[in-house]
Amino acid sequence: MASTLKGEKTIPTRHAYGETLVELGKLNDRVVVFEADISKSTQTYRFAEAFPDRFFNVGVAEQNMMAMAAGAAICGKIAFVSTYAVFGSMRACEQMRTSVAYPKLNVNIAVSHAGLTAYDDGVTHQAIEDLGIVRSIPNMTVVQPCDAPSTRKAVMAAAKIDGPVYLRLTRIGMPILYDAGPDFEIGKAIRLRRGNDVTIVAIGDMVFQALDAAEQLAIEGIGVDLLDMHTIKPLDQEALLESVMRTGAVVTAEDHNVVGGLGSAVAETLGEHRPTPMTRIGLQDTFAESGAYDDLLRHYGMDARHIIEAARKVMGRKK
Amino acid sequence: MLREKEHDIEKLHEIARQLRIDSLRMIHRAGGGHPGGSLSAADLVTALYFHEMNLCPQEPDWPDRDRFIMSKGHGCPVLYAALARLGYFDRSHLETLRKFGSILQGHPDMRKTPGLDSTSGSLGQGLSVGLGMALMGLRDQKPYRVFVMLGCGELDEGQIWEAAMSGAKFRVANLTAIVDYNRLQLDGTNDQVMPLEPLDDKWRSFGWNALRIDGHDMRAILDALHRAAAHDQGPTVIIAKTIKGKGVSFMEDQLNWHGVAPSTEQLEIALAELDP
Amino acid sequence: MNREGAEVTTVAGAESSDIVRNLTRWTRLLRYDTLRMISNADSGHPGGCMSMAEILTCLYFEVMRVDPRRPDWADRDRFILSKGHGAPILYAALARKGFFPVEELKSLRKIGSFLHGHPDISAPGVDMTTGCLGQGLSAGVGMALAGRHDRRDYRVFVVIGCGEMNEGQLWEGAASASHFHLDQITVVLDYNKLQFDGAVDEVCAPGDVRGRWQSLGWNVLEIDGHDIPQILGSLRQANECRGKPTIIIAHTIKGKGVDFMENAFLWHSLMDNGLLTKYVERMQHELNSDPDRFYAQCLW
């Protein structure tokens, strides 16, 4: 059973992305990368060094970058677009919708600084709306892997999908969870713990908070069914419904506004197929602020302690 | 100056006239669409599709074909008319413009219409898409050229200037932008809404080769396209002064013909002018 | 306006030596404050702060009409730091001007602080939330239009970075300011010629910067952005220009004043806090032992 490895080395998932791009570039010469002047941050500089003739830095011009990638994809390329999540999902939103998603092109939008992982850069760089925005665009696949190994697999898988993939990455380091772990498949949730008392569905960096919470709840004798829902679209409804049929209560955990993201996606499925008491952990429809990542999670009610409280409460609402 | 044979020029004039007639018929039948911008671009589209571009209608996906992007996507009727005439699809489809189930959408959809190289209609994006295509052509050492038709109102979009800057950086000599400069946008003239001049200076300051021509003078259009091809230092923009609604007296230079379909009576008058 | 015919405008300063001496002092202090803040926060963007130290000093300590006791005064001149990652030096200027206690500078990027990583309008004296490049000028156009509508005579100052000129929105804003003849807008371009990924010329050819602004109908001035008399002279000329907005192309050096930071684009962000902290300690020692006791009183 996987568990958080406190004190172990952590790796930002953007680093895993940057490294994997190079591997991908070696395997397939159709892979091209577009960048908007933050290659050292998004880690695409590694690809730029390895394949300078397939790397295009367009400067601070995200809208242009998104549509250029569409042009490249139309010419048969597998395009990766890198920027921060705020800019990829919002500044270039309409270009992503109209020039990329509508014609269903193989443009992979890999964005760093998901949610509060942008921590002290402040609100301008903390994307807390992107999952909701991107999820509502037809033809999109939306993924946030929690650690470096699953990010590697997600990048490889995204290149193979003949359509746009939004890949959400972290600024800060994440522990290694799936070192020799289960097969990662886009669209298939990973069960990290099996239990019959409450389901916790988590995505991205919040998987680690959920793991902590589940371990502490286990000490109290509460069995948590924990799902790493790394793909928010298409959502693994089968795994979700199977789990809540056994537990009858759900907590969702996301580094995102509770409006529009994982909590909303889960609520949509449960509302239609199996109404279940649930609580959404995430930013409660508020902007955050600058600060250390751990302090922000605590302050905005998103750390393991809050997940534990939410789990206890939601269990009390079971029918 | 070019030494195009006089009868070639005459032939192109005749095709442009036919494309104008087709465009108006299509828009009339659809009960909606943008006649003004289709008519202003008719001579430019004709010069590209029936003279300049290297195409293979039997094989729409031929990798070495020249590409065309109608970035001012609302001008698509004249493009559809050109594609039908070249045999990309049967002419009978022209009657289905904007109808449910049609291969001819209100704005270009590359997944539905054979011969279309991109999906467009949201102003400001086409030059970036064309730049991506041109860049791939250079990288893959393909011989194709990329042409992007821009509207003048579209130049208000900042993304155009992002693409302009990138085009200069990447020295995409295989990219030609053509501005259908009819000086009218939805809310008024360019000068009223957002002035563009000095437009050639502006493009040059972004590092482009800029040419100014009369966009209804076929000889001048062909000449400019040749000069763009000969310029190997970077991208070229052809600023083509045009008249919105060109060819139909009551539509010429009229703002209110931007996005309205002609009635049956109006169509008859227009066709009589175009086909005396 | 014809590019070829345009003269290169050099701005000679005619400032009294007292004013210049005074501003030089504040500049030195703002550099200290800024580096100390970034070292303290262990995060931030020092290079682009250092390059605009003289510019911000001239604006806040000589040119702009502001009143720290009334941060919301309706007639105050507005300032927008469009290159929002330069926030620390703006905070230093605001604190030294008296908008909030200097003590607050210790809280940069900490939870609960109003000194966010990028400027937030909730901080006293900050007129606009920024940090997403390319948006500041558009906001400035809105402020200037509102001022004209309300018959207020305040001016709007916007500082932009050179990498920011890649953003198309900047050119949307530039066209609008010119179209509406907003002569109360002055943009200062902190032209340090380095952006995050390298030299401006390598990342995205800026082309003919002067010609581009002129083709959009702007009054263009060009100065050495570390020369206080030139900065003051150009800001004054901008104030006097009628009928069109002014851009001051200020040639600067990224990391100016700190030997290991100058022109080192890796110092766009904090590279090595050990090195920076040592530098700040040394700077503190120098300021403390400076015969001008002004500095010793200001240290923190």
Coordinates of C-alpha atoms in Angstrom, one line a residue, chain B residues 2-252:
Chain B
L2 CA 4.5 40.8 -64.5
R3 CA 4.1 39.6 -68.0
E4 CA 0.9 37.7 -67.4
K5 CA -0.9 37.2 -70.6
E6 CA -3.8 39.5 -71.1
H7 CA -6.2 36.6 -71.5
D8 CA -5.0 35.1 -68.2
I9 CA -6.0 38.3 -66.4
E10 CA -9.3 38.3 -68.2
K11 CA -9.9 34.7 -67.2
L12 CA -9.3 35.5 -63.6
H13 CA -11.6 38.5 -63.8
E14 CA -14.3 36.2 -65.1
I15 CA -13.7 33.7 -62.3
A16 CA -13.9 36.4 -59.7
R17 CA -17.2 37.6 -61.1
Q18 CA -18.5 34.0 -60.9
L19 CA -17.4 33.7 -57.3
R20 CA -19.2 36.9 -56.4
I21 CA -22.4 35.6 -58.0
D22 CA -22.0 32.3 -56.2
S23 CA -21.4 34.0 -52.9
L24 CA -24.5 36.2 -53.1
R25 CA -26.6 33.3 -54.2
M26 CA -25.4 31.2 -51.2
I27 CA -25.9 33.9 -48.7
H28 CA -29.3 34.7 -50.1
R29 CA -30.3 31.1 -49.9
A30 CA -28.9 30.7 -46.4
G31 CA -30.8 33.8 -45.3
G32 CA -27.7 34.9 -43.4
G33 CA -24.0 35.5 -43.9
H34 CA -21.5 38.3 -44.7
P35 CA -21.8 39.6 -48.3
G36 CA -19.7 42.8 -47.9
G37 CA -16.5 41.0 -46.8
S38 CA -17.0 38.1 -49.3
L39 CA -17.2 40.5 -52.2
S40 CA -14.2 42.6 -51.1
A41 CA -12.0 39.5 -50.9
A42 CA -13.2 37.9 -54.2
D43 CA -10.4 39.1 -56.4
L44 CA -7.7 38.2 -53.8
V45 CA -9.2 34.7 -53.3
T46 CA -9.4 34.2 -57.1
A47 CA -5.7 35.2 -57.6
L48 CA -4.6 32.8 -54.9
Y49 CA -6.7 29.8 -55.7
F50 CA -6.8 30.1 -59.5
H51 CA -3.3 31.3 -60.1
E52 CA -0.8 31.5 -57.3
M53 CA -1.4 28.5 -55.0
N54 CA 0.1 25.1 -55.6
L55 CA -2.9 22.7 -55.0
C56 CA -4.2 19.3 -55.8
P57 CA -8.0 19.2 -55.4
Q58 CA -8.1 15.5 -56.1
E59 CA -5.9 15.0 -53.0
P60 CA -7.0 17.7 -50.5
D61 CA -4.5 16.5 -47.8
W62 CA -1.5 16.5 -50.2
P63 CA 1.3 17.3 -47.7
D64 CA 3.1 19.7 -50.1
R65 CA 0.1 21.8 -51.0
D66 CA 0.1 25.5 -50.3
R67 CA -2.1 26.5 -47.3
F68 CA -4.7 29.2 -47.1
I69 CA -6.4 30.4 -43.9
M70 CA -9.4 32.7 -44.0
S71 CA -8.7 34.3 -40.7
K72 CA -11.6 36.7 -41.3
G73 CA -13.7 33.5 -41.2
H74 CA -17.0 35.4 -41.9
G75 CA -15.8 35.8 -45.5
C76 CA -16.0 32.1 -46.0
P77 CA -18.8 32.1 -48.7
V78 CA -16.4 33.3 -51.4
L79 CA -13.8 30.6 -50.2
Y80 CA -16.5 27.9 -50.4
A81 CA -17.4 29.0 -53.9
A82 CA -13.7 28.8 -54.9
L83 CA -13.3 25.3 -53.4
A84 CA -16.4 24.1 -55.1
R85 CA -15.3 25.5 -58.4
L86 CA -11.9 23.7 -58.1
G87 CA -13.8 20.4 -57.4
Y88 CA -13.0 19.9 -53.7
F89 CA -16.7 19.1 -53.3
D90 CA -19.9 19.2 -55.5
R91 CA -21.4 22.5 -56.3
S92 CA -24.7 21.4 -55.0
H93 CA -23.3 21.8 -51.4
L94 CA -23.2 25.6 -51.9
E95 CA -27.0 25.6 -51.5
T96 CA -26.7 24.1 -48.0
L97 CA -24.6 26.9 -46.5
R98 CA -25.4 27.4 -42.8
K99 CA -28.1 24.6 -42.9
F100 CA -28.2 21.8 -40.4
G101 CA -26.1 18.9 -41.5
S102 CA -24.2 20.9 -44.1
I103 CA -20.5 20.5 -44.8
L104 CA -20.5 24.3 -45.1
Q105 CA -20.6 25.9 -41.7
G106 CA -21.3 29.6 -41.0
H107 CA -17.6 29.9 -40.2
P108 CA -14.9 27.6 -41.6
D109 CA -14.7 24.1 -40.0
M110 CA -11.7 22.1 -41.3
R111 CA -13.2 18.9 -40.1
K112 CA -16.3 19.3 -42.2
T113 CA -15.3 20.9 -45.4
P114 CA -12.8 19.3 -47.9
G115 CA -10.1 21.7 -48.9
L116 CA -10.2 23.9 -45.8
D117 CA -6.8 24.1 -44.1
S118 CA -8.0 25.5 -40.7
T119 CA -10.9 26.2 -38.5
S120 CA -11.5 30.0 -38.2
G121 CA -14.0 32.6 -37.4
S122 CA -12.7 34.0 -34.1
L123 CA -10.8 37.0 -35.3
G124 CA -7.1 37.4 -34.6
Q125 CA -6.1 33.7 -34.4
G126 CA -5.4 32.8 -38.0
L127 CA -2.1 34.5 -38.4
S128 CA -0.7 32.5 -35.4
V129 CA -2.1 29.3 -36.9
G130 CA -0.5 30.1 -40.2
L131 CA 2.7 30.9 -38.5
G132 CA 2.7 27.5 -36.9
M133 CA 2.1 25.9 -40.3
A134 CA 4.9 28.0 -42.0
L135 CA 7.3 27.1 -39.2
M136 CA 6.7 23.4 -39.6
G137 CA 7.2 23.8 -43.4
L138 CA 10.6 25.4 -42.8
R139 CA 11.6 22.8 -40.3
D140 CA 10.5 19.9 -42.4
Q141 CA 12.0 21.5 -45.6
K142 CA 8.7 21.4 -47.3
P143 CA 8.2 23.7 -50.3
Y144 CA 4.8 24.9 -49.4
R145 CA 3.7 28.5 -48.8
V146 CA 1.1 29.7 -46.3
F147 CA -1.3 32.5 -47.1
V148 CA -3.5 34.1 -44.4
M149 CA -6.2 36.5 -45.2
L150 CA -6.9 39.1 -42.5
G151 CA -9.7 41.6 -42.1
C152 CA -8.8 45.1 -41.2
G153 CA -10.9 45.2 -38.1
E154 CA -9.1 42.1 -37.1
L155 CA -5.9 44.0 -36.8
D156 CA -7.3 45.5 -33.5
E157 CA -6.6 42.1 -31.9
G158 CA -3.4 42.1 -29.9
Q159 CA -2.8 38.5 -30.9
I160 CA -2.1 39.7 -34.5
W161 CA 0.9 41.6 -33.2
E162 CA 2.1 38.7 -31.1
A163 CA 2.1 36.7 -34.3
A164 CA 3.7 39.5 -36.2
M165 CA 6.6 39.7 -33.7
S166 CA 7.1 35.9 -33.8
G167 CA 6.9 35.8 -37.6
A168 CA 9.8 38.2 -37.8
K169 CA 11.8 36.3 -35.2
F170 CA 11.4 33.0 -37.0
R171 CA 12.0 34.6 -40.4
V172 CA 9.1 32.7 -42.1
A173 CA 9.6 33.8 -45.6
N174 CA 7.0 31.2 -46.7
L175 CA 4.3 33.1 -44.9
T176 CA 2.3 35.8 -46.6
A177 CA -0.5 37.8 -44.8
I178 CA -3.0 39.6 -46.9
V179 CA -5.0 42.4 -45.4
D180 CA -8.4 42.8 -47.0
Y181 CA -8.3 46.5 -46.3
N182 CA -11.9 47.6 -46.9
R183 CA -11.7 50.1 -44.1
L184 CA -15.0 49.1 -42.6
Q185 CA -15.6 47.2 -39.4
L186 CA -18.8 46.4 -37.6
D187 CA -19.2 49.6 -35.7
G188 CA -17.9 52.0 -38.3
T189 CA -14.8 52.9 -40.2
N190 CA -11.4 51.9 -38.9
D191 CA -10.7 55.5 -38.2
Q192 CA -13.8 55.9 -36.1
V193 CA -13.4 52.6 -34.2
M194 CA -9.6 52.2 -33.9
P195 CA -7.3 53.9 -36.4
L196 CA -4.7 51.6 -38.1
E197 CA -2.5 54.0 -40.0
P198 CA 0.4 54.3 -40.7
L199 CA -0.3 50.6 -41.3
D200 CA 2.7 49.7 -43.5
D201 CA 5.1 51.5 -41.1
K202 CA 3.5 49.5 -38.3
W203 CA 4.1 46.1 -40.0
R204 CA 7.7 47.2 -40.9
S205 CA 8.4 48.2 -37.3
F206 CA 7.5 44.6 -36.4
G207 CA 10.0 43.4 -39.0
W208 CA 7.8 42.5 -41.9
N209 CA 8.1 43.2 -45.6
A210 CA 5.1 45.4 -46.3
L211 CA 3.5 46.0 -49.7
R212 CA 0.5 48.2 -50.5
I213 CA -1.7 47.5 -53.5
D214 CA -5.2 48.0 -54.9
G215 CA -6.9 44.7 -54.0
H216 CA -9.2 44.8 -57.0
D217 CA -6.4 45.2 -59.6
M218 CA -5.7 41.7 -60.7
R219 CA -2.3 42.5 -62.2
A220 CA -1.2 44.3 -59.0
I221 CA -2.4 41.3 -56.9
L222 CA -0.4 38.8 -59.0
D223 CA 2.6 41.1 -58.9
A224 CA 2.5 41.5 -55.1
L225 CA 2.2 37.7 -54.7
H226 CA 5.3 37.2 -56.8
R227 CA 7.2 39.8 -54.9
A228 CA 6.2 38.1 -51.6
A229 CA 7.5 34.8 -53.0
A230 CA 10.7 36.4 -54.0
H231 CA 11.3 38.0 -50.6
D232 CA 13.4 35.5 -48.7
Q233 CA 14.3 37.5 -45.6
G234 CA 11.1 37.0 -43.7
P235 CA 7.3 37.2 -43.9
T236 CA 5.5 39.6 -46.2
V237 CA 2.2 41.4 -45.7
I238 CA 0.2 42.6 -48.6
I239 CA -2.0 45.5 -47.6
A240 CA -4.7 45.3 -50.3
K241 CA -7.0 48.3 -50.4
T242 CA -10.5 47.0 -51.2
I243 CA -14.1 48.1 -51.3
K244 CA -16.5 46.3 -49.1
G245 CA -19.3 44.9 -51.2
K246 CA -17.3 45.4 -54.4
G247 CA -19.2 44.7 -57.6
V248 CA -22.7 45.5 -56.4
S249 CA -23.5 49.2 -56.5
F250 CA -25.8 49.3 -53.5
M251 CA -23.5 47.3 -51.3
E252 CA -20.3 49.1 -52.1

